Short mmCIF file of C-alpha atoms in Angstrom, two decimals:
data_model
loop_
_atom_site.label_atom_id
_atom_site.label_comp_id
_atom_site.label_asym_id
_atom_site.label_seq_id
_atom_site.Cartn_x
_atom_site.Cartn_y
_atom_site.Cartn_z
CA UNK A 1055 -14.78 3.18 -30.20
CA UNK A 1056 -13.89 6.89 -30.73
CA UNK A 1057 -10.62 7.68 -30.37
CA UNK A 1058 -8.96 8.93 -27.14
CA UNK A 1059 -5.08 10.08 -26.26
CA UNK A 1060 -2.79 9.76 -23.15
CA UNK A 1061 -0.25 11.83 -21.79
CA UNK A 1062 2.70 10.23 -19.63
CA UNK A 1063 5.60 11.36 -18.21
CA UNK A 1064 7.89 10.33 -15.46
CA UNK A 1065 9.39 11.56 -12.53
CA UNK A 1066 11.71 10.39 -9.33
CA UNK A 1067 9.67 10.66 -6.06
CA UNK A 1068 5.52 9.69 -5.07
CA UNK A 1069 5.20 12.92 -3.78
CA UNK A 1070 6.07 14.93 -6.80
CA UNK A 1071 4.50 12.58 -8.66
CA UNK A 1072 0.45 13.15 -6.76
CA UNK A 1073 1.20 16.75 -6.83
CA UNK A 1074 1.72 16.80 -10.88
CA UNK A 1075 -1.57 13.92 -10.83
CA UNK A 1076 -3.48 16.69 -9.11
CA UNK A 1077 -1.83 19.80 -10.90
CA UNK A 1078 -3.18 17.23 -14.22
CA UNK A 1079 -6.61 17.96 -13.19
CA UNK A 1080 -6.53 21.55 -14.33
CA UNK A 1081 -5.26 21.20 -17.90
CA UNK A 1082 -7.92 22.11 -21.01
CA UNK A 1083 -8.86 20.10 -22.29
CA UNK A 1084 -9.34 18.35 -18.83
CA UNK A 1085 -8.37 15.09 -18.88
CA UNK A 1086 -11.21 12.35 -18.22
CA UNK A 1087 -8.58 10.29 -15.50
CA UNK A 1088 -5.49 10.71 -14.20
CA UNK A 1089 -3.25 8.10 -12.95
CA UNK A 1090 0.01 8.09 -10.52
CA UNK A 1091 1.63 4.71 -10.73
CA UNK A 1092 4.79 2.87 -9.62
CA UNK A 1093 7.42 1.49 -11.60
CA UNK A 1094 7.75 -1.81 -10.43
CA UNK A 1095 11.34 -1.80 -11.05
CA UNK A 1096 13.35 -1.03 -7.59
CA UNK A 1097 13.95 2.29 -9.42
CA UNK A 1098 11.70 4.83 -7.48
CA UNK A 1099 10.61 5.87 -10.32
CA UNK A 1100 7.03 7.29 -10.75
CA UNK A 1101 4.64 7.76 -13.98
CA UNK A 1102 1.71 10.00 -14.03
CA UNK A 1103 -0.71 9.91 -17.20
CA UNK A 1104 -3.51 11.40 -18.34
CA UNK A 1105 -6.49 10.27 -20.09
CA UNK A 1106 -8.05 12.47 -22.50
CA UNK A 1107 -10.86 12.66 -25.14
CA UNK A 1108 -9.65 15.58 -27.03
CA UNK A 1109 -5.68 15.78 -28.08
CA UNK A 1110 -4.47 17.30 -25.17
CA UNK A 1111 -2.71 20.84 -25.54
CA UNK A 1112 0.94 20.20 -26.54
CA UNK A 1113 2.19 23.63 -24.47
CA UNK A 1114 0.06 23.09 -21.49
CA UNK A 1115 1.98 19.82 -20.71
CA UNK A 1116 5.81 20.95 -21.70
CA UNK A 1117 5.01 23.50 -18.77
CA UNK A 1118 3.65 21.08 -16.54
CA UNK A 1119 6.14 19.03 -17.58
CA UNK A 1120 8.98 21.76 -16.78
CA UNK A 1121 6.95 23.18 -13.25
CA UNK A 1122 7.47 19.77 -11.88
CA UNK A 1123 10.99 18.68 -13.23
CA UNK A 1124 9.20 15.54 -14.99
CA UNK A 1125 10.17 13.99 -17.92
CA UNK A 1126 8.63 15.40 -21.17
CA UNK A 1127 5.30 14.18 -21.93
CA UNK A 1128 4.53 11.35 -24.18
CA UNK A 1129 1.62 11.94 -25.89
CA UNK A 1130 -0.39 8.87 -27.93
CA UNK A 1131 -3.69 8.00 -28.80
CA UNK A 1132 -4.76 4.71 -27.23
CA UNK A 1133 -5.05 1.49 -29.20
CA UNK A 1134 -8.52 0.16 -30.11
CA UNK A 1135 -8.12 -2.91 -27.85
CA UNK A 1136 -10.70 -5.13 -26.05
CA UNK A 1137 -9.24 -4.15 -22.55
CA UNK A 1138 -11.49 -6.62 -20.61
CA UNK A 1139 -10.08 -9.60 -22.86
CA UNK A 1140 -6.81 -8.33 -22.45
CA UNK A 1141 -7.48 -8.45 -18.94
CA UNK A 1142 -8.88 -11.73 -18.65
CA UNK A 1143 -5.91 -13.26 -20.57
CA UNK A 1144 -3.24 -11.55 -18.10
CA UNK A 1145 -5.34 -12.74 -15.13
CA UNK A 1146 -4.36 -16.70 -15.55
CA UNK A 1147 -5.04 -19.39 -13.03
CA UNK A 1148 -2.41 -19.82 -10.24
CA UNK A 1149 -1.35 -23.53 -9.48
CA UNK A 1150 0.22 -23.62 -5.71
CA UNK A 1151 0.98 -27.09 -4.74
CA UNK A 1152 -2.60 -28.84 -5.37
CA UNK A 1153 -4.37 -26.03 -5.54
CA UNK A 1154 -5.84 -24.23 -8.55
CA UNK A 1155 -6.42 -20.48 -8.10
CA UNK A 1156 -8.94 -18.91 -11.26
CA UNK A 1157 -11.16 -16.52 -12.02
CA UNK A 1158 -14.90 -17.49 -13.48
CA UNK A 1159 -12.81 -16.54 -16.86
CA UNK A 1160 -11.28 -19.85 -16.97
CA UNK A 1161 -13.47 -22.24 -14.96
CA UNK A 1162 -13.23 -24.54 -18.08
CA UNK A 1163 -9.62 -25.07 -17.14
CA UNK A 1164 -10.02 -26.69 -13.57
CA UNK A 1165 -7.41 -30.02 -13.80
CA UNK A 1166 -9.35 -32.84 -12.85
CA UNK A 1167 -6.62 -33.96 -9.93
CA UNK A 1168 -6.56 -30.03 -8.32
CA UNK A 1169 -8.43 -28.28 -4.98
CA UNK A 1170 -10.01 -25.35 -7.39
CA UNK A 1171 -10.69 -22.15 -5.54
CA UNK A 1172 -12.61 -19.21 -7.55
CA UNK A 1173 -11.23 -16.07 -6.75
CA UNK A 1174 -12.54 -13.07 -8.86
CA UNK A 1175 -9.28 -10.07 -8.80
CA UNK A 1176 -11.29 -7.97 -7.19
CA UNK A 1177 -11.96 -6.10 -3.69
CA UNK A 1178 -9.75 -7.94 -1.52
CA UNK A 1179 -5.82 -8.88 -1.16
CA UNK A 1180 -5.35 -12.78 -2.16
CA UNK A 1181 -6.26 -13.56 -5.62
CA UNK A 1182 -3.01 -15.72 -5.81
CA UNK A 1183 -1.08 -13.80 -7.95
CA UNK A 1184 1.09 -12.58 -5.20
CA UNK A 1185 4.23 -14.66 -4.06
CA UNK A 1186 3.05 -14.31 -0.47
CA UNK A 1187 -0.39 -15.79 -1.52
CA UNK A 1188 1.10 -18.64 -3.08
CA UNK A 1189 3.54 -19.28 -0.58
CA UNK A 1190 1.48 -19.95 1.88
CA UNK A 1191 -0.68 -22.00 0.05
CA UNK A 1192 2.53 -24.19 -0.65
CA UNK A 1193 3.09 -24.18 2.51
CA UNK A 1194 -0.54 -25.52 3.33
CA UNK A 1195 0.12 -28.14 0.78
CA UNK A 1196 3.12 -29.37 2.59
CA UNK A 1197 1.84 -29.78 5.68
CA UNK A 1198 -1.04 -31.77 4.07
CA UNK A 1199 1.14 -33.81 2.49
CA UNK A 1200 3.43 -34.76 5.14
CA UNK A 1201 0.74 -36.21 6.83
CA UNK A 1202 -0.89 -33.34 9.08
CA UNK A 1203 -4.73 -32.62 9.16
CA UNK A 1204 -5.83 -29.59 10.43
CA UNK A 1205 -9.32 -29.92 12.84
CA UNK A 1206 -8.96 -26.27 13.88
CA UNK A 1207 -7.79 -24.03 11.55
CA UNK A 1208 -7.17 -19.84 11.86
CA UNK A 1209 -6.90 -17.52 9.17
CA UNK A 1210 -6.30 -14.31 10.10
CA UNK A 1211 -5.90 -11.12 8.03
CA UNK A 1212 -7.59 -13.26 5.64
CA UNK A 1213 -8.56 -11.15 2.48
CA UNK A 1214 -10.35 -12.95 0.23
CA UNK A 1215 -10.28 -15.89 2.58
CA UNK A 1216 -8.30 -18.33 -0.18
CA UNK A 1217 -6.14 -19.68 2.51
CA UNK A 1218 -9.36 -20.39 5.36
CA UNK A 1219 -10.73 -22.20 1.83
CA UNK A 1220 -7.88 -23.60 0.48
CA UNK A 1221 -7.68 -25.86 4.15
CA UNK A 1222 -11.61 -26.26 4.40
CA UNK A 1223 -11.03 -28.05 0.97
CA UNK A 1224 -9.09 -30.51 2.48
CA UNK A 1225 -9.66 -30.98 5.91
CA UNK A 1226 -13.12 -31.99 7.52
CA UNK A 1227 -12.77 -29.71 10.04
CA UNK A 1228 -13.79 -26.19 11.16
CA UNK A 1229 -12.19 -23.27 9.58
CA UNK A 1230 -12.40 -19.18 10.67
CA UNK A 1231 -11.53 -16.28 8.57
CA UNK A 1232 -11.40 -12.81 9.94
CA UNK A 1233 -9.93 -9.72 8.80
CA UNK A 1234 -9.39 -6.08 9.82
CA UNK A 1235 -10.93 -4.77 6.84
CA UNK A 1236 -14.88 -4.95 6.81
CA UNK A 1237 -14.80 -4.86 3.10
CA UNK A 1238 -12.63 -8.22 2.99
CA UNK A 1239 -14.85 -10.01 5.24
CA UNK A 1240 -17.89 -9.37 2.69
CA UNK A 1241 -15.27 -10.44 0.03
CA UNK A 1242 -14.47 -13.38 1.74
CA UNK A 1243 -18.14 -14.66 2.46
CA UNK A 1244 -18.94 -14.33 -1.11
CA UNK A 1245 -16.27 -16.07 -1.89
CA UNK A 1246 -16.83 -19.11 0.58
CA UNK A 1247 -20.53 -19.14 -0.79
CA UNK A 1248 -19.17 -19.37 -4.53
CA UNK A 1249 -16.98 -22.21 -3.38
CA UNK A 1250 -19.74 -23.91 -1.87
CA UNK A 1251 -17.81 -24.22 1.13
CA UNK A 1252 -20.91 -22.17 3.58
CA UNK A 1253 -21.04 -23.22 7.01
CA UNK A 1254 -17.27 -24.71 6.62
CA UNK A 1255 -15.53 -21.58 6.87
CA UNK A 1256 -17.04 -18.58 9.00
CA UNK A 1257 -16.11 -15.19 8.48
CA UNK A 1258 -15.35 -12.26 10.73
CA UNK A 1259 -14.06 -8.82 11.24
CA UNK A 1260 -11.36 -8.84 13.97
CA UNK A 1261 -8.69 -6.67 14.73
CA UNK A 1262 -5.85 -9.80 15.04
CA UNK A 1263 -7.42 -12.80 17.39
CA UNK A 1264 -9.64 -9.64 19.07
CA UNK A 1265 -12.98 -11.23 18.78
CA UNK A 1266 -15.27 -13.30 21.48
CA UNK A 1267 -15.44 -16.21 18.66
CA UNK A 1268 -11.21 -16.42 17.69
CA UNK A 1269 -11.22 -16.92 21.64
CA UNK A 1270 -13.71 -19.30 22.13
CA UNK A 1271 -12.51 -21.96 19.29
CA UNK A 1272 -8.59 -21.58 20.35
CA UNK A 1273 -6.29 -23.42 20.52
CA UNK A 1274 -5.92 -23.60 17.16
CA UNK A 1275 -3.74 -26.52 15.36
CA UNK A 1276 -2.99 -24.40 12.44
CA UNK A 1277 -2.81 -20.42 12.06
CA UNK A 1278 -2.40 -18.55 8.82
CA UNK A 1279 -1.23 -14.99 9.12
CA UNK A 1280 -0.48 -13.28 5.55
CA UNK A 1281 0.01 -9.50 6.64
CA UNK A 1282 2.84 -7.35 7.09
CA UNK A 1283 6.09 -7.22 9.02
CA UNK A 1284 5.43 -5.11 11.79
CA UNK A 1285 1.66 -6.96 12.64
CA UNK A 1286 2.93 -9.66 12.41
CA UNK A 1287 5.68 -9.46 14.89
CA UNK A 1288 3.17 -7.47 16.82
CA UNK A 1289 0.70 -10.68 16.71
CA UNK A 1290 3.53 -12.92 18.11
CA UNK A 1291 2.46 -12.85 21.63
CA UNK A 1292 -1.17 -13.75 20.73
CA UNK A 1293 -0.53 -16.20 17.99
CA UNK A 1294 1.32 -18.21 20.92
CA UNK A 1295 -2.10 -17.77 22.87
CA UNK A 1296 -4.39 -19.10 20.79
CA UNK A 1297 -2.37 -22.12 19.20
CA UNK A 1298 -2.08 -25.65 20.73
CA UNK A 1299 1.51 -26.95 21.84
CA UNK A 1300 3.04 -28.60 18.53
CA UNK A 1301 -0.02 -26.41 16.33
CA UNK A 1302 1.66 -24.74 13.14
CA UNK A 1303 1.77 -21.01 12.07
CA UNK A 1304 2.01 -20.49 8.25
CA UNK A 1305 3.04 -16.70 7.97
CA UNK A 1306 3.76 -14.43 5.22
CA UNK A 1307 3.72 -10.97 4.16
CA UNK A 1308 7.03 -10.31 4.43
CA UNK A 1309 10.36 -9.83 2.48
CA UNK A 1310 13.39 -11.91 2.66
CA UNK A 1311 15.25 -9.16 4.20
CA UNK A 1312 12.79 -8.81 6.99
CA UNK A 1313 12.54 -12.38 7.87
CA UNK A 1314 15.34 -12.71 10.94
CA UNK A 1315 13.09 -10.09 13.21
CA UNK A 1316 10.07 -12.00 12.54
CA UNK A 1317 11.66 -15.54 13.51
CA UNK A 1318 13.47 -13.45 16.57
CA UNK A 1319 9.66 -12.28 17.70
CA UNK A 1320 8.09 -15.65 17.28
CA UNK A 1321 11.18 -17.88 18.85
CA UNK A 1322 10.68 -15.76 21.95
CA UNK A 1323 7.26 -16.13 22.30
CA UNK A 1324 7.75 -20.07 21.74
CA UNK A 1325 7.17 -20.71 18.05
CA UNK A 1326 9.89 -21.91 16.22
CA UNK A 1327 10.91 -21.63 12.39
CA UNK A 1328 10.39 -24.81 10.66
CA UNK A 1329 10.97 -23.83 7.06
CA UNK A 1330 11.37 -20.75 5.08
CA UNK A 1331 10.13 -20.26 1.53
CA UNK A 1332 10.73 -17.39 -1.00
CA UNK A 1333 9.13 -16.75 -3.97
CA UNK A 1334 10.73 -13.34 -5.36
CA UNK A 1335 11.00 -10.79 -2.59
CA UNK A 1336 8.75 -12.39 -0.30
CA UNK A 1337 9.11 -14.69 2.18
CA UNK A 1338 6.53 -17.56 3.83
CA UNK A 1339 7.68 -19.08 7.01
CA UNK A 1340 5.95 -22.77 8.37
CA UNK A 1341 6.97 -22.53 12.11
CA UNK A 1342 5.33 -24.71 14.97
CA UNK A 1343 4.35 -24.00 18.87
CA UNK A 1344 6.99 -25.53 21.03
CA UNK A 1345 5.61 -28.11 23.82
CA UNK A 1346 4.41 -31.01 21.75
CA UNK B 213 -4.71 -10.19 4.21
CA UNK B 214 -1.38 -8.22 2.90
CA UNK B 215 -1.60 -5.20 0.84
CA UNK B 216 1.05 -4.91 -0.83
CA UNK B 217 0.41 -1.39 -3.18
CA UNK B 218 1.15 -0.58 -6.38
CA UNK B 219 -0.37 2.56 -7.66
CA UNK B 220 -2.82 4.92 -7.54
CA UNK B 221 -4.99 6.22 -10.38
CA UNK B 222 -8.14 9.37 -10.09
CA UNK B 223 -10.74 8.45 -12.26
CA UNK B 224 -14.27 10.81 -12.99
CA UNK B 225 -16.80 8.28 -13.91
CA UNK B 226 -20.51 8.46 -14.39
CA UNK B 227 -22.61 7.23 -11.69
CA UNK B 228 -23.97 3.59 -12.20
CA UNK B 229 -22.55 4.12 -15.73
CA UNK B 230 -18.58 2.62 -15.82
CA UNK B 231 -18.26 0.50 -18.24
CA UNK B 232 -14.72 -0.64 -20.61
CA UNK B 233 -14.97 1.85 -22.33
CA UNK B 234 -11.94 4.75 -21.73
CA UNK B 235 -11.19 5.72 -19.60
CA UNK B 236 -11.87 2.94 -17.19
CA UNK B 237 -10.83 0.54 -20.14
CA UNK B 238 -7.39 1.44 -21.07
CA UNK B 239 -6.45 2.87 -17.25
CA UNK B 240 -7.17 -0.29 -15.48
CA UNK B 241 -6.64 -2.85 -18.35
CA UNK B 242 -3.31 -1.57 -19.02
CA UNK B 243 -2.54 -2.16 -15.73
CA UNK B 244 -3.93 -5.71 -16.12
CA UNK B 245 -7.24 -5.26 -13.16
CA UNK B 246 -9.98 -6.79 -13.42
CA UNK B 247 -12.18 -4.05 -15.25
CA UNK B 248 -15.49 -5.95 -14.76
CA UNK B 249 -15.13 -7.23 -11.24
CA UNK B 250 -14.46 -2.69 -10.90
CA UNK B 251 -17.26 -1.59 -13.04
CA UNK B 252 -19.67 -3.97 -10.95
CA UNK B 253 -18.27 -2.58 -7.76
CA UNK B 254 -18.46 0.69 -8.79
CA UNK B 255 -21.67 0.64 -10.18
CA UNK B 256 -23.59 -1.19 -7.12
CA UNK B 257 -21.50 1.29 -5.06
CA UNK B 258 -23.09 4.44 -7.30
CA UNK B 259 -26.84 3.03 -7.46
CA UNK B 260 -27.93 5.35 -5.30
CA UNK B 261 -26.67 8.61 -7.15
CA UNK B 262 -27.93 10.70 -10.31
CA UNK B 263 -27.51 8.03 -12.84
CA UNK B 264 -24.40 9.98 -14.83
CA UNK B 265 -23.49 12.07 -12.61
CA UNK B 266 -19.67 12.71 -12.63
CA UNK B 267 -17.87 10.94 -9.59
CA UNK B 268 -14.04 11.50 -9.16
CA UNK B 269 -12.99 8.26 -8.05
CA UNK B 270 -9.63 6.78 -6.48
CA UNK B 271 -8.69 3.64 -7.13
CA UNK B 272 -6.11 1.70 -5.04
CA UNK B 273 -4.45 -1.53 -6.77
CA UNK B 274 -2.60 -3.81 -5.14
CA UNK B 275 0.64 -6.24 -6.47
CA UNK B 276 -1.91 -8.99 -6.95
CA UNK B 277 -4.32 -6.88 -9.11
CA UNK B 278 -6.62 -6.74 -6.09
CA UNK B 279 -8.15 -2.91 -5.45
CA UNK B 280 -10.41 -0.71 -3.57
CA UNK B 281 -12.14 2.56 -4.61
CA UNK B 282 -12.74 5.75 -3.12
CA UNK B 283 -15.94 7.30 -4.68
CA UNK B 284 -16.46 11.07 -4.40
CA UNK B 285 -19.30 13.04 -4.71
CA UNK B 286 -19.53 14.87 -8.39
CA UNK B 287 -17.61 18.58 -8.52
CA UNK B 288 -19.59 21.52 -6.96
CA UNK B 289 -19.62 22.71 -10.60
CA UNK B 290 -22.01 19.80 -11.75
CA UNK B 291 -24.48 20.54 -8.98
CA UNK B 292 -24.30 24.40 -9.34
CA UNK B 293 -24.81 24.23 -13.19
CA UNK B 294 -27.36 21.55 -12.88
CA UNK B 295 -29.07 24.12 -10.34
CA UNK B 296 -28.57 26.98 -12.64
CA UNK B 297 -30.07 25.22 -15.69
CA UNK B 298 -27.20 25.68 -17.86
CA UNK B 299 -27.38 23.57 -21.17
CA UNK B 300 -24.72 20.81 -21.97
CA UNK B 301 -22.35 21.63 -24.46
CA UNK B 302 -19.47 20.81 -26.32
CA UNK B 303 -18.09 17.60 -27.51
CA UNK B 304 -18.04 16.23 -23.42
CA UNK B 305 -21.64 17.18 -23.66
CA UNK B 306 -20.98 19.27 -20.11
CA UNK B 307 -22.50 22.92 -19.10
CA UNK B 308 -20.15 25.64 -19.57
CA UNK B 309 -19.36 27.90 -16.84
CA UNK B 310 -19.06 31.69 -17.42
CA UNK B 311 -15.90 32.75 -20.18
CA UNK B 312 -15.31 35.51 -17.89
CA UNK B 313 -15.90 34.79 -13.93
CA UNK B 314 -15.97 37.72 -11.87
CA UNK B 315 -17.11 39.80 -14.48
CA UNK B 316 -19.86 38.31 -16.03
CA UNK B 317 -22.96 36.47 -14.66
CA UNK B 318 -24.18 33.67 -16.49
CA UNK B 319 -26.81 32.20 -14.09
CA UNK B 320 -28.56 32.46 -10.45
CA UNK B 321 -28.76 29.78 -8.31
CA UNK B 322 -30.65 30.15 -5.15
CA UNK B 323 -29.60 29.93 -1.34
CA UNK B 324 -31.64 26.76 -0.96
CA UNK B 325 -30.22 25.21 -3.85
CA UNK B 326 -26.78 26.37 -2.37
CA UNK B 327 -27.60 24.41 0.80
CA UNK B 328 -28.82 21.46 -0.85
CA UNK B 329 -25.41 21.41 -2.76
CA UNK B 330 -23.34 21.76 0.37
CA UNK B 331 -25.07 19.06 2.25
CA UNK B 332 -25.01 16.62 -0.65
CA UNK B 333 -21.28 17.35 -1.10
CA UNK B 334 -20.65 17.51 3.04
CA UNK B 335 -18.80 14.79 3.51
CA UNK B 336 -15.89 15.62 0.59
CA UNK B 337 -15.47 19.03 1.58
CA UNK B 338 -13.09 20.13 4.84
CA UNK B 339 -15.98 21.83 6.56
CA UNK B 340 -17.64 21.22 10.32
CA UNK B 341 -20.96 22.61 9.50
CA UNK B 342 -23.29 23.10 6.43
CA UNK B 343 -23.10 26.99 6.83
CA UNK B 344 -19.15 26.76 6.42
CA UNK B 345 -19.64 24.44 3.37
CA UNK B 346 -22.19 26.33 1.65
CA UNK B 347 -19.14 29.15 2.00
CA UNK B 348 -17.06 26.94 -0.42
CA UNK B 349 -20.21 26.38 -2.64
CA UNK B 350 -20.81 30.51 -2.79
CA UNK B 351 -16.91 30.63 -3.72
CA UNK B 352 -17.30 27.88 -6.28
CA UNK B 353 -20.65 29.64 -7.80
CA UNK B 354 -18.67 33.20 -7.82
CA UNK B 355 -15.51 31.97 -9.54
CA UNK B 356 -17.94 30.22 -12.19
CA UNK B 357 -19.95 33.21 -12.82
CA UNK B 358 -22.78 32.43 -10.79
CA UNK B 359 -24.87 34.99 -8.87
CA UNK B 360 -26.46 33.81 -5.69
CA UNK B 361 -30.55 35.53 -4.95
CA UNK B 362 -32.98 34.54 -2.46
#
C-alpha cells in the first residue's frame, strides 16, 4: 500500500470547523478527503483532517492553521493497517435481552438460545450499537417475557426495521415498519428479506402513522417509536389514535434530561409511563394506553 | 429511526471505483464504519457515471456507525480538461490546468462541450437555467486557462 499522510487539527465550534474543512480543499498538494468530525466528549470540540497522498506543505497548514484560530496541525503518515478488519472487529454483535444483533462478519457467533437479527452498519439508523436501539429492544424483551404477545405490532420511524423484526421473531402476528426516510424503507426490506422474515413484516414510507395502511391495521397492541424528542412529543396525539386501550408504546430517542416533557405529552393524551430505562444518555420509556 | 450524528467527512472518490484503500480506508475505518457496506453503496450509487471519474462525496455517520452519502458530480475542471484533451500528469495521474490562468491559454474547449458540461453538472451548481450554468463553466474554463471557440 503506498504510503499516504494526514493532517489534523482541532478547533472549538462546527462552524469554524466546515469552514477550515472547505478552506482544506484548496491546499497543494490537495488533499484526496477531508473530514470535520465531533469529539464525542461533551467538550464541543471539533477535528478537521486531511487526507493526502503527497506530504502535505508544512507552511500552507501553520497558516491555515493560524487564519482559523485552530490548533496546530498534526501531521502523520497513516499506518499500513487492514482498515476493513479493523472495522469488522470494532463492529461486534449486540446482545439486548434475547436478542442477538450482528453483522454477516460474525454469523458464526449466533448463541444457539438467542432471536439473531442481521443487521449490516450500513444506510440506515438501528444497527444496535446505539443505547436507544438496545433499549428498546430490552424493552421488547420485557414485555415478552412478562407474558404479553403482540398480534398487532407498529414500528414507526423504523430505520433498519430491527425493532418491526426483532417482534416478528417472536410473535405470530403481523408486524409494519414505516419510516420517513425512503432510503430506510429500502434498508429495511432488505433487511426483512435477509432475515427471512418476508411477508411477516411490511414496509412503508410514512410521514408518522400518515399512510392509508398504518390506518387501516390500527389499533395497534404495541407501538415502537425510536426518533427524537420533539416528533415524538409531536406523535403523542396520534400514537393515542392508533393504539388499543391497555396497547403498549415502547419509545426512545431521547435523553434522560428530556424525558419529563415526553411523559407530560403522552400522560395527556392518555398513555401512561410504565418504566423508564437508560443506557448512557439515552432514555427508553415502556408506557401503556389507559382504558384497559 | 433516530439519527443521532456524529460527523461529517468530504471525500473525492472515483466513480464505481471506492475501494479500502485511502482514503476511504483510513477515513471511515478510523472512525470504525463499515467500509464495505460504503464502498458497495457507493459504487451501485456511481454505476451509471465515467467509471473513475472524480466524485466529491459527503458522508454523514451516525452514533451507531450507520451513514448516508451525498454524491456530487466530478469538478468542472475534470470535464473541461477531459473536453480539452489535456494529458494526465503527475504522480495523481490528473491533467494540469494552465501555470499561468489569465495569461496563458493552454486549450479550447468548445461552446457545445461547455453546454454539455453545464447540464451534466446542473444539478450541483446554484443556477436556474443551463445558460446561467454554462456562465460558471466559462468562468471555471477562463480561470484554468481555457479559451472558449465555436
Amino acid at each position: 500500500m503506498p504510503t499516504t499522510y494526514t493532517a489534523y487539527t482541532k478547533l472549538g465550534s462546527q462552524e469554524a470547523a466546515e469552514a477550515l474543512g472547505e478552506a482544506m480543499e484548496s491546499l497543494d498538494p490537495e488533499p484526496t478527503g477531508v473530514g470535520v468530525f465531533e469529539i464525542e466528549d461533551g467538550s464541543g470540540t471539533w477535528e478537521v483532517g486531511g487526507y493526502f497522498l503527497a506530504p502535505p506543505d508544512d507552511i500552507e497548514l501553520t497558516l491555515l492553521a493560524r487564519a482559523f484560530d485552530a490548533s496546530d496541525f498534526v501531521v502523520s503518515k497513516v499506518p499500513d493497517t487492514d482498515w476493513v478488519d479493523k472495522v469488522r472487529r470494532e463492529l461486534t454483535p449486540v446482545v439486548a435481552g434475547r436478542f442477538f444483533v450482528y453483522g454477516s462478519h460474525d454469523a458464526d457467533k449466533i448463541p444457539d438460545d438467542s432471536e439473531p437479527l442481521l443487521i449490516e452498519a450500513a444506510m440506515a439508523f438501528g444497527t444496535g450499537h446505539h443505547g436507544t436501539t438496545q433499549g428498546c429492544l430490552e424493552a421488547l424483551d420485557r414485555l415478552a417475557s412478562g407474558g404479553f404477545e403482540g398480534r398487532n405490532v407498529a414500528d414507526i420511524g423504523c430505520g433498519t426495521a430491527v425493532l418491526a423484526m426483532g417482534a416478528a421473531r417472536i410473535w405470530p402476528g403481523a408486524v409494519v415498519a414505516s419510516d420517513i426516510d425512503a432510503v430506510a424503507v429500502e434498508v429495511a426490506q432488505a433487511n426483512v428479506d435477509a432475515n427471512g422474515l418476508d411477508g411477516r413484516v411490511t414496509c412503508l414510507e410514512a410521514t408518522g402513522f400518515d399512510h392509508p395502511d398504518l390506518a387501516a391495521r390500527a389499533p395497534f397492541d404495541l407501538v415502537f417509536a425510536n426518533i427524537l424528542k420533539q416528533p415524538l412529543i409531536d406523535l403523542a396525539p396520534a400514537m393515542a389514535a392508533h393504539l388499543a386501550p391497555g396497547g403498549y408504546a415502547i419509545l426512545s430517542g431521547l435523553l434522560t434530561r428530556q424525558v419529563d416533557e415526553v411523559v407530560e405529552a403522552y400522560d395527556a393524551a392518555g398513555i401512561a409511563l410504565l418504566r423508564r430505562d437508560t443506557i448512557g444518555d439515552w432514555a427508553t420509556l415502556t408506557l401503556q394506553k389507559r382504558g384497559i | 429511526m433516530a439519527k443521532k450524528l456524529a460527523g461529517k467527512m468530504k471525500l473525492q472518490i472515483p466513480a464505481g471505483k471506492a475501494n479500502p484503500s485511502p482514503p476511504v480506508g483510513p477515513a471511515l475505518g478510523q472512525r470504525g464504519i463499515n467500509i464495505m457496506e460504503f464502498c458497495k453503496a457507493f459504487n451501485a450509487k456511481t454505476q451509471e457515471m465515467e467509471p473513475g471519474a472524480p466524485c466529491p462525496t459527503e458522508i454523514t455517520y451516525y452514533q451507531d456507525k450507520s451513514f448516508t452519502m451525498d454524491i456530487k458530480t466530478p469538478p468542472a475542471s475534470y470535464y473541461l480538461k477531459k473536453a480539452a484533451g489535456l494529458k494526465p500528469v503527475g504522480k495523481r495521474n490528473r491533467p494540469r490546468g494552465a501555470v499561468l490562468p489569465g495569461r496563458e491559454t493552454i486549450a479550447t474547449v468548445t461552446t457545445k462541450q461547455v453546454r454539455e458540461i453545464a447540464e451534466a453538472k446542473m444539478r450541483d451548481l446554484s443556477a436556474t437555467d443551463v445558460e446561467q450554468a454554462m456562465k460558471i463553466i466559462l468562468g471555471s474554463a477562463k480561470s484554468m486557462g481555457i479559451e472558449v471557440k465555436g
